[in-house]
Amino acid sequence: DVKVTQSSRYLVKRTGEKVFLECVQDMDHENMFWYRQDPGLGLRLIYFSYDVKMKEKGDIPEGYSVSREKKERFSLILESASTNQTSMYLCASSLRASGARTQYFGPGTRLLVL
Amino acid sequence: AQKITQTQPGMFVQEKEAVTLDCTYDTSDPSYGLFWYKQPSSGEMIFLIYQGSYDQQNATEGRYSLNFQKARKSANLVISASQLGDSAMYFCAMRGNAGGTSYGKLTFGQGTILTVHP
C-alpha cells in the first residue's frame, strides 16, 4: 500500500527556532512536494524536488528551505520560525511520468509557532 | 499561470441526496489534468477522481463523477447519494503542462466544506 509519512502530527515551536519537518515515502517516487494549508487559501506549494539533491521553488518559498539527500526523504526546514509560519504542512509524492494521475499525501503536520 | 476557483466556502446537503461542488479553472496549457481531493477533519488528503483535458468522457468513480465542461473551464464534482461520512473539506486541483516540466505540481482551489445532514 502507498505510504507517505511525516515525522510529527503536531509540533509547537518558539519564534526564532530552527524547525525540521521530515517526510518519507516508500513508493520509489521521483517527485516530492511540500505544501502549506491555510484557511481560505487552500494548499500552496512551498518547494518541490524531482530527484535527489534537486529542488525547485514553489509559489511561497520565502522563509523555507528543503533538503533531499535520499530519494525517499524530503525535509522542509524553517531556518528561523516565525508566527506567520503557523500552519498545516502537507508532504506529497508522485511518479515522474507525466501521466501520473495523482499525488499521494502524508497525514500532515500542524505547526504552531509561539 | 494557473488558477483554480472554488466559489462555495460551504455547502449543506441532506443524506441520500446528490450535491454538486463547483470548480472553475484558468490555464494557458493545452494539456492539463484536474483532480478532486477530500480532506476529513483528521487532515489526510484522499484522492477522489481525475479528469484529463483530452479525455472524451467525464470521469466517474463510484458515487463521484466529474462534470467536465472544457469550453466553460469548469470541473464540478458531483456526489450522488450523499452519506454522513462525506462531510469533509473538498479541494479541486489542477496539474498543468502534463507533458513538460511541471513535475506534477498541483495548483489548488480554496476548498469547499461539505456538511451532510441526517
PDB file of C-alpha atoms in Angstrom:
ATOM      1  CA  ASP A   1       0.000   0.000   0.000  1.00  0.00           C
ATOM      2  CA  VAL A   2       1.138   3.525  -0.794  1.00  0.00           C
ATOM      3  CA  LYS A   3       2.684   5.253   2.164  1.00  0.00           C
ATOM      4  CA  VAL A   4       3.823   8.798   2.873  1.00  0.00           C
ATOM      5  CA  THR A   5       4.746   9.516   6.473  1.00  0.00           C
ATOM      6  CA  GLN A   6       5.550  12.746   8.237  1.00  0.00           C
ATOM      7  CA  SER A   7       7.671  12.899  11.357  1.00  0.00           C
ATOM      8  CA  SER A   8       5.153  14.707  13.548  1.00  0.00           C
ATOM      9  CA  ARG A   9       1.407  15.250  13.552  1.00  0.00           C
ATOM     10  CA  TYR A  10       1.618  18.205  15.931  1.00  0.00           C
ATOM     11  CA  LEU A  11       4.535  20.497  16.675  1.00  0.00           C
ATOM     12  CA  VAL A  12       4.909  23.536  18.905  1.00  0.00           C
ATOM     13  CA  LYS A  13       7.966  25.746  18.473  1.00  0.00           C
ATOM     14  CA  ARG A  14       9.113  29.151  19.591  1.00  0.00           C
ATOM     15  CA  THR A  15       9.844  32.136  17.379  1.00  0.00           C
ATOM     16  CA  GLY A  16      13.396  32.008  16.067  1.00  0.00           C
ATOM     17  CA  GLU A  17      13.839  28.259  16.440  1.00  0.00           C
ATOM     18  CA  LYS A  18      15.090  26.158  13.553  1.00  0.00           C
ATOM     19  CA  VAL A  19      12.422  23.626  12.640  1.00  0.00           C
ATOM     20  CA  PHE A  20      12.771  20.426  10.634  1.00  0.00           C
ATOM     21  CA  LEU A  21       9.785  18.670   9.109  1.00  0.00           C
ATOM     22  CA  GLU A  22      10.569  15.252   7.709  1.00  0.00           C
ATOM     23  CA  CYS A  23       8.710  13.339   5.026  1.00  0.00           C
ATOM     24  CA  VAL A  24       9.365   9.772   3.915  1.00  0.00           C
ATOM     25  CA  GLN A  25       7.742   7.838   1.076  1.00  0.00           C
ATOM     26  CA  ASP A  26       8.119   4.149   0.336  1.00  0.00           C
ATOM     27  CA  MET A  27       6.878   4.133  -3.262  1.00  0.00           C
ATOM     28  CA  ASP A  28      10.157   4.962  -5.045  1.00  0.00           C
ATOM     29  CA  HIS A  29       8.593   8.182  -6.346  1.00  0.00           C
ATOM     30  CA  GLU A  30      10.833  10.703  -8.049  1.00  0.00           C
ATOM     31  CA  ASN A  31       8.763  13.793  -7.235  1.00  0.00           C
ATOM     32  CA  MET A  32       8.181  15.103  -3.747  1.00  0.00           C
ATOM     33  CA  PHE A  33       6.368  18.243  -2.636  1.00  0.00           C
ATOM     34  CA  TRP A  34       5.815  20.422   0.400  1.00  0.00           C
ATOM     35  CA  TYR A  35       2.592  22.409   0.699  1.00  0.00           C
ATOM     36  CA  ARG A  36       1.166  24.574   3.416  1.00  0.00           C
ATOM     37  CA  GLN A  37      -2.553  24.790   4.035  1.00  0.00           C
ATOM     38  CA  ASP A  38      -4.254  27.851   5.461  1.00  0.00           C
ATOM     39  CA  PRO A  39      -7.992  28.519   5.838  1.00  0.00           C
ATOM     40  CA  GLY A  40      -9.452  30.228   2.794  1.00  0.00           C
ATOM     41  CA  LEU A  41      -6.245  29.813   0.806  1.00  0.00           C
ATOM     42  CA  GLY A  42      -6.245  26.105   0.057  1.00  0.00           C
ATOM     43  CA  LEU A  43      -2.880  24.402  -0.360  1.00  0.00           C
ATOM     44  CA  ARG A  44       0.076  26.394  -1.620  1.00  0.00           C
ATOM     45  CA  LEU A  45       3.292  24.880  -2.907  1.00  0.00           C
ATOM     46  CA  ILE A  46       6.418  25.778  -0.952  1.00  0.00           C
ATOM     47  CA  TYR A  47       9.102  23.651  -2.637  1.00  0.00           C
ATOM     48  CA  PHE A  48       9.320  20.520  -4.685  1.00  0.00           C
ATOM     49  CA  SER A  49      12.003  18.084  -5.734  1.00  0.00           C
ATOM     50  CA  TYR A  50      12.136  15.958  -8.865  1.00  0.00           C
ATOM     51  CA  ASP A  51      15.254  13.991  -7.996  1.00  0.00           C
ATOM     52  CA  VAL A  52      17.826  13.501  -5.275  1.00  0.00           C
ATOM     53  CA  LYS A  53      19.599  16.784  -4.467  1.00  0.00           C
ATOM     54  CA  MET A  54      17.355  18.621  -6.956  1.00  0.00           C
ATOM     55  CA  LYS A  55      14.885  21.219  -5.753  1.00  0.00           C
ATOM     56  CA  GLU A  56      12.717  23.940  -7.192  1.00  0.00           C
ATOM     57  CA  LYS A  57      10.920  26.824  -5.549  1.00  0.00           C
ATOM     58  CA  GLY A  58       7.177  26.747  -5.471  1.00  0.00           C
ATOM     59  CA  ASP A  59       4.821  29.659  -5.023  1.00  0.00           C
ATOM     60  CA  ILE A  60       5.757  30.644  -1.453  1.00  0.00           C
ATOM     61  CA  PRO A  61       9.381  29.623  -0.714  1.00  0.00           C
ATOM     62  CA  GLU A  62      10.333  32.616   1.434  1.00  0.00           C
ATOM     63  CA  GLY A  63      11.424  31.612   4.913  1.00  0.00           C
ATOM     64  CA  TYR A  64      11.818  27.942   3.969  1.00  0.00           C
ATOM     65  CA  SER A  65      14.493  25.663   2.607  1.00  0.00           C
ATOM     66  CA  VAL A  66      14.493  21.975   1.710  1.00  0.00           C
ATOM     67  CA  SER A  67      16.837  19.027   1.580  1.00  0.00           C
ATOM     68  CA  ARG A  68      16.678  15.817  -0.414  1.00  0.00           C
ATOM     69  CA  GLU A  69      19.724  13.655   0.209  1.00  0.00           C
ATOM     70  CA  LYS A  70      17.924  10.364  -0.410  1.00  0.00           C
ATOM     71  CA  LYS A  71      15.164   9.537  -2.839  1.00  0.00           C
ATOM     72  CA  GLU A  72      12.686   8.540  -0.171  1.00  0.00           C
ATOM     73  CA  ARG A  73      13.177  11.512   2.156  1.00  0.00           C
ATOM     74  CA  PHE A  74      12.331  15.180   1.681  1.00  0.00           C
ATOM     75  CA  SER A  75      12.856  17.630   4.521  1.00  0.00           C
ATOM     76  CA  LEU A  76      11.375  21.079   4.979  1.00  0.00           C
ATOM     77  CA  ILE A  77      13.419  23.497   7.070  1.00  0.00           C
ATOM     78  CA  LEU A  78      12.234  26.662   8.716  1.00  0.00           C
ATOM     79  CA  GLU A  79      15.523  28.465   9.339  1.00  0.00           C
ATOM     80  CA  SER A  80      14.071  30.849  11.935  1.00  0.00           C
ATOM     81  CA  ALA A  81      10.456  30.113  12.699  1.00  0.00           C
ATOM     82  CA  SER A  82       8.023  32.996  12.811  1.00  0.00           C
ATOM     83  CA  THR A  83       4.417  33.185  13.982  1.00  0.00           C
ATOM     84  CA  ASN A  84       3.179  33.605  10.402  1.00  0.00           C
ATOM     85  CA  GLN A  85       4.507  30.136   9.665  1.00  0.00           C
ATOM     86  CA  THR A  86       1.913  28.625  11.970  1.00  0.00           C
ATOM     87  CA  SER A  87       0.068  26.363   9.579  1.00  0.00           C
ATOM     88  CA  MET A  88      -0.695  22.842   8.428  1.00  0.00           C
ATOM     89  CA  TYR A  89       2.148  21.374   6.360  1.00  0.00           C
ATOM     90  CA  LEU A  90       1.485  18.573   3.909  1.00  0.00           C
ATOM     91  CA  CYS A  91       4.035  16.461   2.101  1.00  0.00           C
ATOM     92  CA  ALA A  92       3.208  14.605  -1.115  1.00  0.00           C
ATOM     93  CA  SER A  93       4.924  12.402  -3.659  1.00  0.00           C
ATOM     94  CA  SER A  94       4.276  11.234  -7.203  1.00  0.00           C
ATOM     95  CA  LEU A  95       5.852   9.406 -10.076  1.00  0.00           C
ATOM     96  CA  ARG A  96       7.838  11.485 -12.526  1.00  0.00           C
ATOM     97  CA  ALA A  97       5.883  10.230 -15.527  1.00  0.00           C
ATOM     98  CA  SER A  98       3.688  12.931 -16.995  1.00  0.00           C
ATOM     99  CA  GLY A  99       0.791  10.558 -16.941  1.00  0.00           C
ATOM    100  CA  ALA A 100       0.954  10.152 -13.195  1.00  0.00           C
ATOM    101  CA  ARG A 101      -2.582  10.631 -12.146  1.00  0.00           C
ATOM    102  CA  THR A 102      -2.244  11.571  -8.562  1.00  0.00           C
ATOM    103  CA  GLN A 103      -0.075  12.756  -5.760  1.00  0.00           C
ATOM    104  CA  TYR A 104      -0.050  10.791  -2.549  1.00  0.00           C
ATOM    105  CA  PHE A 105      -0.198  12.831   0.612  1.00  0.00           C
ATOM    106  CA  GLY A 106       1.101  12.344   4.109  1.00  0.00           C
ATOM    107  CA  PRO A 107      -1.113  12.918   7.159  1.00  0.00           C
ATOM    108  CA  GLY A 108       0.094  16.488   7.662  1.00  0.00           C
ATOM    109  CA  THR A 109       1.927  18.325  10.438  1.00  0.00           C
ATOM    110  CA  ARG A 110       0.115  21.041  12.361  1.00  0.00           C
ATOM    111  CA  LEU A 111       2.793  23.528  13.380  1.00  0.00           C
ATOM    112  CA  LEU A 112       2.208  26.201  15.987  1.00  0.00           C
ATOM    113  CA  VAL A 113       4.880  28.880  16.368  1.00  0.00           C
ATOM    114  CA  LEU A 114       4.617  30.851  19.606  1.00  0.00           C
TER     115      LEU A 114
ATOM    116  CA  ALA B   1      -0.127  30.967 -14.560  1.00  0.00           C
ATOM    117  CA  GLN B   2      -2.794  28.553 -13.434  1.00  0.00           C
ATOM    118  CA  LYS B   3      -5.697  29.372 -11.210  1.00  0.00           C
ATOM    119  CA  ILE B   4      -8.396  27.300  -9.558  1.00  0.00           C
ATOM    120  CA  THR B   5     -11.500  28.919  -8.089  1.00  0.00           C
ATOM    121  CA  GLN B   6     -13.981  27.297  -5.743  1.00  0.00           C
ATOM    122  CA  THR B   7     -16.673  29.850  -5.025  1.00  0.00           C
ATOM    123  CA  GLN B   8     -18.599  27.883  -2.399  1.00  0.00           C
ATOM    124  CA  PRO B   9     -16.977  28.174   1.038  1.00  0.00           C
ATOM    125  CA  GLY B  10     -19.585  25.800   2.458  1.00  0.00           C
ATOM    126  CA  MET B  11     -22.346  23.527   1.237  1.00  0.00           C
ATOM    127  CA  PHE B  12     -25.096  21.632   3.027  1.00  0.00           C
ATOM    128  CA  VAL B  13     -26.878  18.545   1.740  1.00  0.00           C
ATOM    129  CA  GLN B  14     -29.397  16.100   3.093  1.00  0.00           C
ATOM    130  CA  GLU B  15     -28.291  12.495   3.442  1.00  0.00           C
ATOM    131  CA  LYS B  16     -29.022  10.427   0.312  1.00  0.00           C
ATOM    132  CA  GLU B  17     -29.352  13.485  -1.901  1.00  0.00           C
ATOM    133  CA  ALA B  18     -26.911  14.497  -4.631  1.00  0.00           C
ATOM    134  CA  VAL B  19     -24.680  17.556  -4.356  1.00  0.00           C
ATOM    135  CA  THR B  20     -22.517  19.484  -6.817  1.00  0.00           C
ATOM    136  CA  LEU B  21     -19.334  21.238  -5.770  1.00  0.00           C
ATOM    137  CA  ASP B  22     -18.210  23.923  -8.188  1.00  0.00           C
ATOM    138  CA  CYS B  23     -14.742  24.395  -9.611  1.00  0.00           C
ATOM    139  CA  THR B  24     -13.558  26.699 -12.375  1.00  0.00           C
ATOM    140  CA  TYR B  25     -10.031  26.913 -13.672  1.00  0.00           C
ATOM    141  CA  ASP B  26      -7.824  29.041 -15.830  1.00  0.00           C
ATOM    142  CA  THR B  27      -4.755  27.907 -17.723  1.00  0.00           C
ATOM    143  CA  SER B  28      -2.982  28.502 -20.995  1.00  0.00           C
ATOM    144  CA  ASP B  29      -1.613  24.961 -21.109  1.00  0.00           C
ATOM    145  CA  PRO B  30      -3.137  22.858 -23.888  1.00  0.00           C
ATOM    146  CA  SER B  31      -2.739  19.717 -21.794  1.00  0.00           C
ATOM    147  CA  TYR B  32      -3.690  19.557 -18.149  1.00  0.00           C
ATOM    148  CA  GLY B  33      -5.272  17.373 -15.514  1.00  0.00           C
ATOM    149  CA  LEU B  34      -7.966  18.127 -12.992  1.00  0.00           C
ATOM    150  CA  PHE B  35      -8.265  16.472  -9.594  1.00  0.00           C
ATOM    151  CA  TRP B  36     -10.596  16.367  -6.658  1.00  0.00           C
ATOM    152  CA  TYR B  37      -9.392  15.552  -3.160  1.00  0.00           C
ATOM    153  CA  LYS B  38     -11.327  15.016   0.059  1.00  0.00           C
ATOM    154  CA  GLN B  39      -9.905  16.101   3.399  1.00  0.00           C
ATOM    155  CA  PRO B  40     -11.732  14.825   6.504  1.00  0.00           C
ATOM    156  CA  SER B  41     -11.241  16.521   9.845  1.00  0.00           C
ATOM    157  CA  SER B  42      -8.312  14.187  10.528  1.00  0.00           C
ATOM    158  CA  GLY B  43      -6.331  16.064   7.886  1.00  0.00           C
ATOM    159  CA  GLU B  44      -5.278  13.456   5.356  1.00  0.00           C
ATOM    160  CA  MET B  45      -5.860  14.206   1.674  1.00  0.00           C
ATOM    161  CA  ILE B  46      -7.794  11.493  -0.105  1.00  0.00           C
ATOM    162  CA  PHE B  47      -7.701  11.366  -3.899  1.00  0.00           C
ATOM    163  CA  LEU B  48     -11.208  11.053  -5.356  1.00  0.00           C
ATOM    164  CA  ILE B  49     -11.184  11.495  -9.106  1.00  0.00           C
ATOM    165  CA  TYR B  50      -9.106  12.634 -12.085  1.00  0.00           C
ATOM    166  CA  GLN B  51     -10.006  14.149 -15.466  1.00  0.00           C
ATOM    167  CA  GLY B  52      -7.522  14.680 -18.263  1.00  0.00           C
ATOM    168  CA  SER B  53      -8.065  17.611 -20.578  1.00  0.00           C
ATOM    169  CA  TYR B  54      -8.179  15.349 -23.613  1.00  0.00           C
ATOM    170  CA  ASP B  55     -10.412  12.701 -22.067  1.00  0.00           C
ATOM    171  CA  GLN B  56     -13.530  12.350 -24.152  1.00  0.00           C
ATOM    172  CA  GLN B  57     -15.796  11.206 -21.365  1.00  0.00           C
ATOM    173  CA  ASN B  58     -16.459  12.617 -17.936  1.00  0.00           C
ATOM    174  CA  ALA B  59     -14.657  10.691 -15.208  1.00  0.00           C
ATOM    175  CA  THR B  60     -16.615   8.602 -12.736  1.00  0.00           C
ATOM    176  CA  GLU B  61     -15.500   6.751  -9.614  1.00  0.00           C
ATOM    177  CA  GLY B  62     -18.313   5.076  -7.738  1.00  0.00           C
ATOM    178  CA  ARG B  63     -20.543   7.803  -6.293  1.00  0.00           C
ATOM    179  CA  TYR B  64     -18.247  10.535  -7.601  1.00  0.00           C
ATOM    180  CA  SER B  65     -18.443  11.999 -11.073  1.00  0.00           C
ATOM    181  CA  LEU B  66     -16.724  14.956 -12.604  1.00  0.00           C
ATOM    182  CA  ASN B  67     -18.821  17.236 -14.793  1.00  0.00           C
ATOM    183  CA  PHE B  68     -16.115  18.493 -17.155  1.00  0.00           C
ATOM    184  CA  GLN B  69     -17.086  21.398 -19.408  1.00  0.00           C
ATOM    185  CA  LYS B  70     -13.916  22.376 -21.226  1.00  0.00           C
ATOM    186  CA  ALA B  71     -15.301  25.399 -23.062  1.00  0.00           C
ATOM    187  CA  ARG B  72     -16.566  26.848 -19.800  1.00  0.00           C
ATOM    188  CA  LYS B  73     -13.385  25.809 -17.951  1.00  0.00           C
ATOM    189  CA  SER B  74     -15.336  24.114 -15.229  1.00  0.00           C
ATOM    190  CA  ALA B  75     -14.792  20.793 -13.478  1.00  0.00           C
ATOM    191  CA  ASN B  76     -17.576  20.331 -10.972  1.00  0.00           C
ATOM    192  CA  LEU B  77     -17.678  17.352  -8.628  1.00  0.00           C
ATOM    193  CA  VAL B  78     -20.995  15.559  -8.287  1.00  0.00           C
ATOM    194  CA  ILE B  79     -21.530  13.299  -5.282  1.00  0.00           C
ATOM    195  CA  SER B  80     -24.584  11.120  -5.611  1.00  0.00           C
ATOM    196  CA  ALA B  81     -26.475   9.627  -2.665  1.00  0.00           C
ATOM    197  CA  SER B  82     -24.607  11.610  -0.006  1.00  0.00           C
ATOM    198  CA  GLN B  83     -23.552   9.846   3.166  1.00  0.00           C
ATOM    199  CA  LEU B  84     -22.732  11.243   6.586  1.00  0.00           C
ATOM    200  CA  GLY B  85     -19.120  10.207   6.014  1.00  0.00           C
ATOM    201  CA  ASP B  86     -18.933  12.571   3.049  1.00  0.00           C
ATOM    202  CA  SER B  87     -18.796  15.528   5.437  1.00  0.00           C
ATOM    203  CA  ALA B  88     -15.335  16.977   4.813  1.00  0.00           C
ATOM    204  CA  MET B  89     -13.378  19.672   3.004  1.00  0.00           C
ATOM    205  CA  TYR B  90     -13.142  19.166  -0.755  1.00  0.00           C
ATOM    206  CA  PHE B  91     -10.384  20.571  -2.913  1.00  0.00           C
ATOM    207  CA  CYS B  92     -10.244  20.973  -6.661  1.00  0.00           C
ATOM    208  CA  ALA B  93      -6.734  20.987  -8.128  1.00  0.00           C
ATOM    209  CA  MET B  94      -5.014  21.262 -11.482  1.00  0.00           C
ATOM    210  CA  ARG B  95      -1.800  19.886 -12.898  1.00  0.00           C
ATOM    211  CA  GLY B  96      -0.671  21.764 -15.967  1.00  0.00           C
ATOM    212  CA  ASN B  97       1.760  21.120 -18.779  1.00  0.00           C
ATOM    213  CA  ALA B  98       1.394  17.408 -18.331  1.00  0.00           C
ATOM    214  CA  GLY B  99       3.969  16.586 -20.973  1.00  0.00           C
ATOM    215  CA  GLY B 100       6.510  19.163 -19.953  1.00  0.00           C
ATOM    216  CA  THR B 101       8.444  20.242 -16.930  1.00  0.00           C
ATOM    217  CA  SER B 102       5.682  20.854 -14.437  1.00  0.00           C
ATOM    218  CA  TYR B 103       6.873  17.807 -12.452  1.00  0.00           C
ATOM    219  CA  GLY B 104       3.327  17.120 -11.469  1.00  0.00           C
ATOM    220  CA  LYS B 105       2.893  20.276  -9.413  1.00  0.00           C
ATOM    221  CA  LEU B 106      -0.672  20.899  -8.352  1.00  0.00           C
ATOM    222  CA  THR B 107      -2.473  24.201  -8.004  1.00  0.00           C
ATOM    223  CA  PHE B 108      -5.333  24.024  -5.505  1.00  0.00           C
ATOM    224  CA  GLY B 109      -8.547  25.914  -5.019  1.00  0.00           C
ATOM    225  CA  GLN B 110      -9.631  27.383  -1.701  1.00  0.00           C
ATOM    226  CA  GLY B 111     -11.747  24.388  -0.800  1.00  0.00           C
ATOM    227  CA  THR B 112     -15.433  23.794  -0.014  1.00  0.00           C
ATOM    228  CA  ILE B 113     -16.649  22.434   3.314  1.00  0.00           C
ATOM    229  CA  LEU B 114     -19.453  19.943   2.762  1.00  0.00           C
ATOM    230  CA  THR B 115     -21.805  19.092   5.595  1.00  0.00           C
ATOM    231  CA  VAL B 116     -24.186  16.184   5.200  1.00  0.00           C
ATOM    232  CA  HIS B 117     -27.272  16.319   7.441  1.00  0.00           C
ATOM    233  CA  PRO B 118     -29.113  13.146   8.557  1.00  0.00           C
TER     234      PRO B 118
END
